[in-house]
């Protein structure tokens, strides 16, 4: 694809993507009435259609952090399917897929659709996005569904700016603060309590004062007096 064509396609995606992603995942409506034919990446297989697929990186050039896959998956069939995974062919980056609420797999309801990306929707996070994809490139993305199987397409890689900002990745988490050293609290109380009570108790119990006093009184005074009187 030439540069001019690529730029034209990228400009078109901003308008189409923002319109197609206004609603969160839902069911109960005919999926065919919700479809918008996009200028950006789209593919279909059986009853499943993937539209408005994009890979969105951090907003600032060279900024480190995760990237995300954003798309709308339509189910024109009468049975619900689960989106079992999203991968980047070629062994590139791990994609962590999570539903909008709770845990488990993302469900694409019968005659309904699910939006991936954006607040309140399911998410597909490329953990090491900065090292995996680059803005302006075209990235192959494979959507794996429970019954339909794999649907592969080529998605534009764009930064999370302008119309794409609400669907982009969150900033990389700040590094955790170092833990406070644990030496001070544990060292102070360990010496005093064990030495003092032990020495005091031993001295009081083993002292000579109580036993000497009782022994002298009983033996000296009473036995000498009677013996001197009897001699006179």
PDB file of C-alpha atoms in Angstrom:
ATOM      1  CA  UNK A   1       0.000   0.000   0.000  1.00  0.00           C
ATOM      2  CA  UNK A   2       1.362   3.418  -0.922  1.00  0.00           C
ATOM      3  CA  UNK A   3       1.810   6.127   1.682  1.00  0.00           C
ATOM      4  CA  UNK A   4      -0.969   8.282   0.253  1.00  0.00           C
ATOM      5  CA  UNK A   5      -3.454   5.405   0.287  1.00  0.00           C
ATOM      6  CA  UNK A   6      -2.467   4.465   3.806  1.00  0.00           C
ATOM      7  CA  UNK A   7      -2.937   8.001   5.059  1.00  0.00           C
ATOM      8  CA  UNK A   8      -6.318   8.198   3.393  1.00  0.00           C
ATOM      9  CA  UNK A   9      -7.415   4.946   4.982  1.00  0.00           C
ATOM     10  CA  UNK A  10      -6.220   6.046   8.409  1.00  0.00           C
ATOM     11  CA  UNK A  11      -8.160   9.296   8.141  1.00  0.00           C
ATOM     12  CA  UNK A  12     -11.300   7.418   7.172  1.00  0.00           C
ATOM     13  CA  UNK A  13     -11.041   5.062  10.124  1.00  0.00           C
ATOM     14  CA  UNK A  14     -11.315   7.912  12.618  1.00  0.00           C
ATOM     15  CA  UNK A  15     -14.852   8.758  11.483  1.00  0.00           C
ATOM     16  CA  UNK A  16     -16.085   5.215  10.937  1.00  0.00           C
ATOM     17  CA  UNK A  17     -14.595   3.790  14.114  1.00  0.00           C
ATOM     18  CA  UNK A  18     -16.015   6.485  16.378  1.00  0.00           C
ATOM     19  CA  UNK A  19     -19.528   5.922  14.989  1.00  0.00           C
ATOM     20  CA  UNK A  20     -19.407   2.110  15.127  1.00  0.00           C
ATOM     21  CA  UNK A  21     -18.153   2.051  18.699  1.00  0.00           C
ATOM     22  CA  UNK A  22     -20.677   4.337  20.373  1.00  0.00           C
ATOM     23  CA  UNK A  23     -22.550   1.408  21.909  1.00  0.00           C
ATOM     24  CA  UNK A  24     -21.202  -1.186  24.322  1.00  0.00           C
ATOM     25  CA  UNK A  25     -21.718  -4.923  23.842  1.00  0.00           C
ATOM     26  CA  UNK A  26     -25.365  -5.894  23.567  1.00  0.00           C
ATOM     27  CA  UNK A  27     -27.903  -8.378  22.304  1.00  0.00           C
ATOM     28  CA  UNK A  28     -31.541  -8.498  21.385  1.00  0.00           C
ATOM     29  CA  UNK A  29     -31.174  -6.455  18.206  1.00  0.00           C
ATOM     30  CA  UNK A  30     -30.647  -7.703  14.688  1.00  0.00           C
ATOM     31  CA  UNK A  31     -26.892  -7.544  14.150  1.00  0.00           C
ATOM     32  CA  UNK A  32     -27.382  -6.874  10.436  1.00  0.00           C
ATOM     33  CA  UNK A  33     -29.104  -3.558  11.176  1.00  0.00           C
ATOM     34  CA  UNK A  34     -26.115  -2.460  13.265  1.00  0.00           C
ATOM     35  CA  UNK A  35     -23.425  -3.095  10.689  1.00  0.00           C
ATOM     36  CA  UNK A  36     -21.492  -0.255   9.111  1.00  0.00           C
ATOM     37  CA  UNK A  37     -19.281  -1.043   6.168  1.00  0.00           C
ATOM     38  CA  UNK A  38     -15.877   0.245   7.254  1.00  0.00           C
ATOM     39  CA  UNK A  39     -12.900   1.418   5.232  1.00  0.00           C
ATOM     40  CA  UNK A  40     -10.522  -0.160   7.762  1.00  0.00           C
ATOM     41  CA  UNK A  41      -9.850  -3.812   8.556  1.00  0.00           C
ATOM     42  CA  UNK A  42     -12.836  -6.167   8.317  1.00  0.00           C
ATOM     43  CA  UNK A  43     -13.304  -9.869   7.642  1.00  0.00           C
ATOM     44  CA  UNK A  44     -16.104 -12.426   7.786  1.00  0.00           C
ATOM     45  CA  UNK A  45     -16.457 -16.178   8.107  1.00  0.00           C
ATOM     46  CA  UNK A  46     -19.767 -17.996   8.345  1.00  0.00           C
ATOM     47  CA  UNK A  47     -22.099 -16.047  10.613  1.00  0.00           C
ATOM     48  CA  UNK A  48     -19.332 -14.009  12.259  1.00  0.00           C
ATOM     49  CA  UNK A  49     -18.025 -10.655  11.053  1.00  0.00           C
ATOM     50  CA  UNK A  50     -15.149  -8.665  12.538  1.00  0.00           C
ATOM     51  CA  UNK A  51     -15.234  -4.951  11.720  1.00  0.00           C
ATOM     52  CA  UNK A  52     -13.344  -1.789  12.642  1.00  0.00           C
ATOM     53  CA  UNK A  53     -10.272  -3.745  13.743  1.00  0.00           C
ATOM     54  CA  UNK A  54      -7.328  -1.639  14.876  1.00  0.00           C
ATOM     55  CA  UNK A  55      -4.191  -1.998  16.949  1.00  0.00           C
ATOM     56  CA  UNK A  56      -3.861   1.086  19.169  1.00  0.00           C
ATOM     57  CA  UNK A  57      -0.581   2.031  20.830  1.00  0.00           C
ATOM     58  CA  UNK A  58       0.325   4.581  23.525  1.00  0.00           C
ATOM     59  CA  UNK A  59      -0.535   8.172  22.656  1.00  0.00           C
ATOM     60  CA  UNK A  60       3.025   9.555  22.650  1.00  0.00           C
ATOM     61  CA  UNK A  61       5.706   8.473  20.189  1.00  0.00           C
ATOM     62  CA  UNK A  62       8.257   6.190  21.813  1.00  0.00           C
ATOM     63  CA  UNK A  63       6.205   5.859  25.009  1.00  0.00           C
ATOM     64  CA  UNK A  64       6.561   2.441  26.606  1.00  0.00           C
ATOM     65  CA  UNK A  65       3.578   0.403  27.732  1.00  0.00           C
ATOM     66  CA  UNK A  66       0.899  -1.963  26.442  1.00  0.00           C
ATOM     67  CA  UNK A  67      -1.041  -1.673  23.190  1.00  0.00           C
ATOM     68  CA  UNK A  68      -4.568  -2.924  22.560  1.00  0.00           C
ATOM     69  CA  UNK A  69      -6.632  -4.568  19.845  1.00  0.00           C
ATOM     70  CA  UNK A  70      -9.958  -2.836  19.245  1.00  0.00           C
ATOM     71  CA  UNK A  71     -12.775  -4.192  17.073  1.00  0.00           C
ATOM     72  CA  UNK A  72     -16.481  -4.971  16.844  1.00  0.00           C
ATOM     73  CA  UNK A  73     -17.454  -8.638  16.443  1.00  0.00           C
ATOM     74  CA  UNK A  74     -20.932  -9.334  14.996  1.00  0.00           C
ATOM     75  CA  UNK A  75     -22.825 -12.605  15.260  1.00  0.00           C
ATOM     76  CA  UNK A  76     -25.512 -13.024  12.584  1.00  0.00           C
ATOM     77  CA  UNK A  77     -26.310 -16.564  13.701  1.00  0.00           C
ATOM     78  CA  UNK A  78     -28.937 -17.873  16.106  1.00  0.00           C
ATOM     79  CA  UNK A  79     -26.421 -19.364  18.550  1.00  0.00           C
ATOM     80  CA  UNK A  80     -24.025 -17.484  20.803  1.00  0.00           C
ATOM     81  CA  UNK A  81     -20.302 -18.031  20.371  1.00  0.00           C
ATOM     82  CA  UNK A  82     -17.335 -17.268  22.575  1.00  0.00           C
ATOM     83  CA  UNK A  83     -14.264 -15.375  21.479  1.00  0.00           C
ATOM     84  CA  UNK A  84     -11.620 -17.777  22.771  1.00  0.00           C
ATOM     85  CA  UNK A  85      -8.593 -15.648  21.961  1.00  0.00           C
ATOM     86  CA  UNK A  86      -6.899 -12.975  19.870  1.00  0.00           C
ATOM     87  CA  UNK A  87      -3.361 -13.554  18.629  1.00  0.00           C
ATOM     88  CA  UNK A  88      -0.779 -11.780  16.524  1.00  0.00           C
ATOM     89  CA  UNK A  89       0.554 -14.376  14.055  1.00  0.00           C
ATOM     90  CA  UNK A  90       4.312 -14.747  13.926  1.00  0.00           C
ATOM     91  CA  UNK A  91       4.852 -15.194  17.654  1.00  0.00           C
ATOM     92  CA  UNK A  92       4.459 -11.486  18.386  1.00  0.00           C
ATOM     93  CA  UNK A  93       3.361 -10.382  21.864  1.00  0.00           C
ATOM     94  CA  UNK A  94       0.849 -12.072  24.120  1.00  0.00           C
ATOM     95  CA  UNK A  95      -2.716 -10.706  23.963  1.00  0.00           C
ATOM     96  CA  UNK A  96      -4.679 -10.832  27.233  1.00  0.00           C
ATOM     97  CA  UNK A  97      -8.411 -11.014  26.452  1.00  0.00           C
ATOM     98  CA  UNK A  98     -10.950 -10.164  29.186  1.00  0.00           C
ATOM     99  CA  UNK A  99     -14.741  -9.713  29.193  1.00  0.00           C
ATOM    100  CA  UNK A 100     -16.364  -6.411  30.178  1.00  0.00           C
ATOM    101  CA  UNK A 101     -17.375  -7.854  33.559  1.00  0.00           C
ATOM    102  CA  UNK A 102     -16.125 -10.731  35.661  1.00  0.00           C
ATOM    103  CA  UNK A 103     -13.783 -13.375  34.300  1.00  0.00           C
ATOM    104  CA  UNK A 104     -13.859 -16.097  31.668  1.00  0.00           C
ATOM    105  CA  UNK A 105     -14.350 -15.853  27.934  1.00  0.00           C
ATOM    106  CA  UNK A 106     -15.911 -13.062  25.896  1.00  0.00           C
ATOM    107  CA  UNK A 107     -19.372 -14.022  24.598  1.00  0.00           C
ATOM    108  CA  UNK A 108     -20.695 -12.837  21.240  1.00  0.00           C
ATOM    109  CA  UNK A 109     -24.483 -13.156  21.627  1.00  0.00           C
ATOM    110  CA  UNK A 110     -26.737 -14.561  18.929  1.00  0.00           C
ATOM    111  CA  UNK A 111     -27.993 -11.821  16.582  1.00  0.00           C
ATOM    112  CA  UNK A 112     -25.861  -9.399  18.550  1.00  0.00           C
ATOM    113  CA  UNK A 113     -22.350  -8.051  18.816  1.00  0.00           C
ATOM    114  CA  UNK A 114     -19.545  -7.283  21.240  1.00  0.00           C
ATOM    115  CA  UNK A 115     -17.224  -4.274  21.255  1.00  0.00           C
ATOM    116  CA  UNK A 116     -13.581  -4.810  22.186  1.00  0.00           C
ATOM    117  CA  UNK A 117     -11.809  -1.735  23.494  1.00  0.00           C
ATOM    118  CA  UNK A 118     -12.996   1.367  25.305  1.00  0.00           C
ATOM    119  CA  UNK A 119     -14.450   1.997  28.735  1.00  0.00           C
ATOM    120  CA  UNK A 120     -17.016  -0.562  29.873  1.00  0.00           C
ATOM    121  CA  UNK A 121     -16.246  -3.003  27.031  1.00  0.00           C
ATOM    122  CA  UNK A 122     -14.218  -6.188  26.686  1.00  0.00           C
ATOM    123  CA  UNK A 123     -10.460  -5.653  26.370  1.00  0.00           C
ATOM    124  CA  UNK A 124      -7.596  -7.224  24.420  1.00  0.00           C
ATOM    125  CA  UNK A 125      -4.263  -5.967  25.761  1.00  0.00           C
ATOM    126  CA  UNK A 126      -0.928  -6.587  24.015  1.00  0.00           C
ATOM    127  CA  UNK A 127       1.318  -6.682  27.065  1.00  0.00           C
ATOM    128  CA  UNK A 128       4.582  -5.584  25.441  1.00  0.00           C
ATOM    129  CA  UNK A 129       3.006  -3.346  22.845  1.00  0.00           C
ATOM    130  CA  UNK A 130       5.919  -0.907  22.479  1.00  0.00           C
ATOM    131  CA  UNK A 131       8.263  -3.690  21.397  1.00  0.00           C
ATOM    132  CA  UNK A 132       5.692  -5.586  19.311  1.00  0.00           C
ATOM    133  CA  UNK A 133       3.984  -3.079  16.998  1.00  0.00           C
ATOM    134  CA  UNK A 134       4.770   0.318  15.490  1.00  0.00           C
ATOM    135  CA  UNK A 135       2.519   3.169  14.447  1.00  0.00           C
ATOM    136  CA  UNK A 136       1.798   3.295  10.710  1.00  0.00           C
ATOM    137  CA  UNK A 137       2.335  -0.417  10.156  1.00  0.00           C
ATOM    138  CA  UNK A 138      -0.237  -3.043   9.217  1.00  0.00           C
ATOM    139  CA  UNK A 139      -0.465  -5.905  11.719  1.00  0.00           C
ATOM    140  CA  UNK A 140      -2.056  -9.320  11.153  1.00  0.00           C
ATOM    141  CA  UNK A 141      -4.578 -10.180  13.870  1.00  0.00           C
ATOM    142  CA  UNK A 142      -6.299 -13.552  14.336  1.00  0.00           C
ATOM    143  CA  UNK A 143      -9.682 -13.794  16.105  1.00  0.00           C
ATOM    144  CA  UNK A 144     -10.408 -17.332  17.334  1.00  0.00           C
ATOM    145  CA  UNK A 145     -14.095 -18.204  17.887  1.00  0.00           C
ATOM    146  CA  UNK A 146     -15.582 -21.298  19.512  1.00  0.00           C
ATOM    147  CA  UNK A 147     -17.597 -22.591  16.528  1.00  0.00           C
ATOM    148  CA  UNK A 148     -16.519 -20.491  13.558  1.00  0.00           C
ATOM    149  CA  UNK A 149     -12.789 -20.956  14.119  1.00  0.00           C
ATOM    150  CA  UNK A 150     -10.138 -18.439  13.154  1.00  0.00           C
ATOM    151  CA  UNK A 151     -10.749 -15.165  11.316  1.00  0.00           C
ATOM    152  CA  UNK A 152      -7.581 -13.354  10.260  1.00  0.00           C
ATOM    153  CA  UNK A 153      -7.279  -9.790   9.018  1.00  0.00           C
ATOM    154  CA  UNK A 154      -4.754  -6.973   8.710  1.00  0.00           C
ATOM    155  CA  UNK A 155      -5.292  -4.062  11.076  1.00  0.00           C
ATOM    156  CA  UNK A 156      -3.755  -0.600  10.988  1.00  0.00           C
ATOM    157  CA  UNK A 157      -1.514   0.335  13.936  1.00  0.00           C
ATOM    158  CA  UNK A 158      -2.421   3.820  15.211  1.00  0.00           C
ATOM    159  CA  UNK A 159      -1.574   5.883  18.312  1.00  0.00           C
ATOM    160  CA  UNK A 160      -4.193   6.599  20.985  1.00  0.00           C
ATOM    161  CA  UNK A 161      -4.829  10.175  19.902  1.00  0.00           C
ATOM    162  CA  UNK A 162      -7.895  12.052  18.638  1.00  0.00           C
ATOM    163  CA  UNK A 163     -10.853   9.765  17.945  1.00  0.00           C
ATOM    164  CA  UNK A 164      -8.806   6.713  18.980  1.00  0.00           C
ATOM    165  CA  UNK A 165      -7.913   8.023  22.457  1.00  0.00           C
ATOM    166  CA  UNK A 166     -10.997   6.598  24.262  1.00  0.00           C
ATOM    167  CA  UNK A 167     -10.204   3.126  22.894  1.00  0.00           C
ATOM    168  CA  UNK A 168      -6.453   3.149  23.522  1.00  0.00           C
ATOM    169  CA  UNK A 169      -4.443   1.461  26.270  1.00  0.00           C
ATOM    170  CA  UNK A 170      -4.074   2.819  29.753  1.00  0.00           C
ATOM    171  CA  UNK A 171      -0.675   4.204  30.744  1.00  0.00           C
ATOM    172  CA  UNK A 172       1.980   1.790  31.949  1.00  0.00           C
ATOM    173  CA  UNK A 173       1.793   1.357  35.756  1.00  0.00           C
ATOM    174  CA  UNK A 174       4.344   3.306  37.827  1.00  0.00           C
ATOM    175  CA  UNK A 175       7.084   1.212  39.500  1.00  0.00           C
ATOM    176  CA  UNK A 176       6.281   0.159  43.053  1.00  0.00           C
ATOM    177  CA  UNK A 177       8.001   2.023  45.929  1.00  0.00           C
ATOM    178  CA  UNK A 178      10.774   0.084  47.720  1.00  0.00           C
ATOM    179  CA  UNK A 179       9.688  -1.726  50.878  1.00  0.00           C
ATOM    180  CA  UNK A 180      10.589  -0.188  54.288  1.00  0.00           C
ATOM    181  CA  UNK A 181      13.471  -2.055  56.020  1.00  0.00           C
ATOM    182  CA  UNK A 182      12.236  -4.374  58.755  1.00  0.00           C
ATOM    183  CA  UNK A 183      15.311  -4.281  61.082  1.00  0.00           C
ATOM    184  CA  UNK A 184      14.307  -1.453  63.458  1.00  0.00           C
ATOM    185  CA  UNK A 185      10.993  -2.677  64.845  1.00  0.00           C
ATOM    186  CA  UNK A 186      12.132  -6.239  65.439  1.00  0.00           C
ATOM    187  CA  UNK A 187      15.479  -5.471  67.185  1.00  0.00           C
ATOM    188  CA  UNK A 188      14.373  -3.143  70.038  1.00  0.00           C
ATOM    189  CA  UNK A 189      12.157  -5.334  72.225  1.00  0.00           C
ATOM    190  CA  UNK A 190      14.147  -8.552  72.090  1.00  0.00           C
ATOM    191  CA  UNK A 191      16.902  -7.988  74.780  1.00  0.00           C
ATOM    192  CA  UNK A 192      15.368  -6.282  77.860  1.00  0.00           C
ATOM    193  CA  UNK A 193      12.464  -8.477  78.896  1.00  0.00           C
ATOM    194  CA  UNK A 194      14.439 -11.709  79.026  1.00  0.00           C
ATOM    195  CA  UNK A 195      17.428 -10.533  81.226  1.00  0.00           C
ATOM    196  CA  UNK A 196      15.981  -8.379  84.084  1.00  0.00           C
ATOM    197  CA  UNK A 197      13.344 -10.567  85.658  1.00  0.00           C
ATOM    198  CA  UNK A 198      15.603 -13.572  85.638  1.00  0.00           C
ATOM    199  CA  UNK A 199      18.495 -11.909  87.600  1.00  0.00           C
ATOM    200  CA  UNK A 200      16.222 -10.307  90.239  1.00  0.00           C
ATOM    201  CA  UNK A 201      14.375 -13.497  90.972  1.00  0.00           C
ATOM    202  CA  UNK A 202      17.583 -15.503  91.361  1.00  0.00           C
ATOM    203  CA  UNK A 203      19.220 -13.007  93.766  1.00  0.00           C
ATOM    204  CA  UNK A 204      16.204 -12.722  96.042  1.00  0.00           C
ATOM    205  CA  UNK A 205      15.698 -16.411  96.309  1.00  0.00           C
ATOM    206  CA  UNK A 206      19.354 -17.322  96.843  1.00  0.00           C
ATOM    207  CA  UNK A 207      20.328 -14.481  99.336  1.00  0.00           C
ATOM    208  CA  UNK A 208      21.849 -15.388 102.794  1.00  0.00           C
ATOM    209  CA  UNK A 209      19.968 -12.823 104.919  1.00  0.00           C
ATOM    210  CA  UNK A 210      16.756 -14.708 105.753  1.00  0.00           C
ATOM    211  CA  UNK A 211      18.474 -18.015 106.605  1.00  0.00           C
ATOM    212  CA  UNK A 212      21.307 -16.509 108.738  1.00  0.00           C
ATOM    213  CA  UNK A 213      19.015 -14.403 110.865  1.00  0.00           C
ATOM    214  CA  UNK A 214      16.723 -17.199 111.849  1.00  0.00           C
ATOM    215  CA  UNK A 215      19.546 -19.569 112.604  1.00  0.00           C
ATOM    216  CA  UNK A 216      21.492 -17.182 114.955  1.00  0.00           C
ATOM    217  CA  UNK A 217      18.531 -16.229 117.114  1.00  0.00           C
ATOM    218  CA  UNK A 218      17.450 -19.714 117.783  1.00  0.00           C
ATOM    219  CA  UNK A 219      20.836 -21.169 118.647  1.00  0.00           C
ATOM    220  CA  UNK A 220      22.813 -18.451 120.511  1.00  0.00           C
ATOM    221  CA  UNK A 221      20.622 -16.575 122.973  1.00  0.00           C
ATOM    222  CA  UNK A 222      18.242 -19.190 124.407  1.00  0.00           C
ATOM    223  CA  UNK A 223      20.878 -21.876 125.100  1.00  0.00           C
ATOM    224  CA  UNK A 224      23.424 -19.587 126.875  1.00  0.00           C
ATOM    225  CA  UNK A 225      21.167 -17.856 129.470  1.00  0.00           C
ATOM    226  CA  UNK A 226      19.748 -20.834 131.313  1.00  0.00           C
ATOM    227  CA  UNK A 227      23.131 -22.466 131.671  1.00  0.00           C
ATOM    228  CA  UNK A 228      24.746 -19.390 133.444  1.00  0.00           C
ATOM    229  CA  UNK A 229      21.868 -19.064 136.009  1.00  0.00           C
ATOM    230  CA  UNK A 230      22.118 -22.640 137.080  1.00  0.00           C
ATOM    231  CA  UNK A 231      25.763 -22.176 138.126  1.00  0.00           C
ATOM    232  CA  UNK A 232      24.926 -19.581 140.803  1.00  0.00           C
TER     233      UNK A 232
END
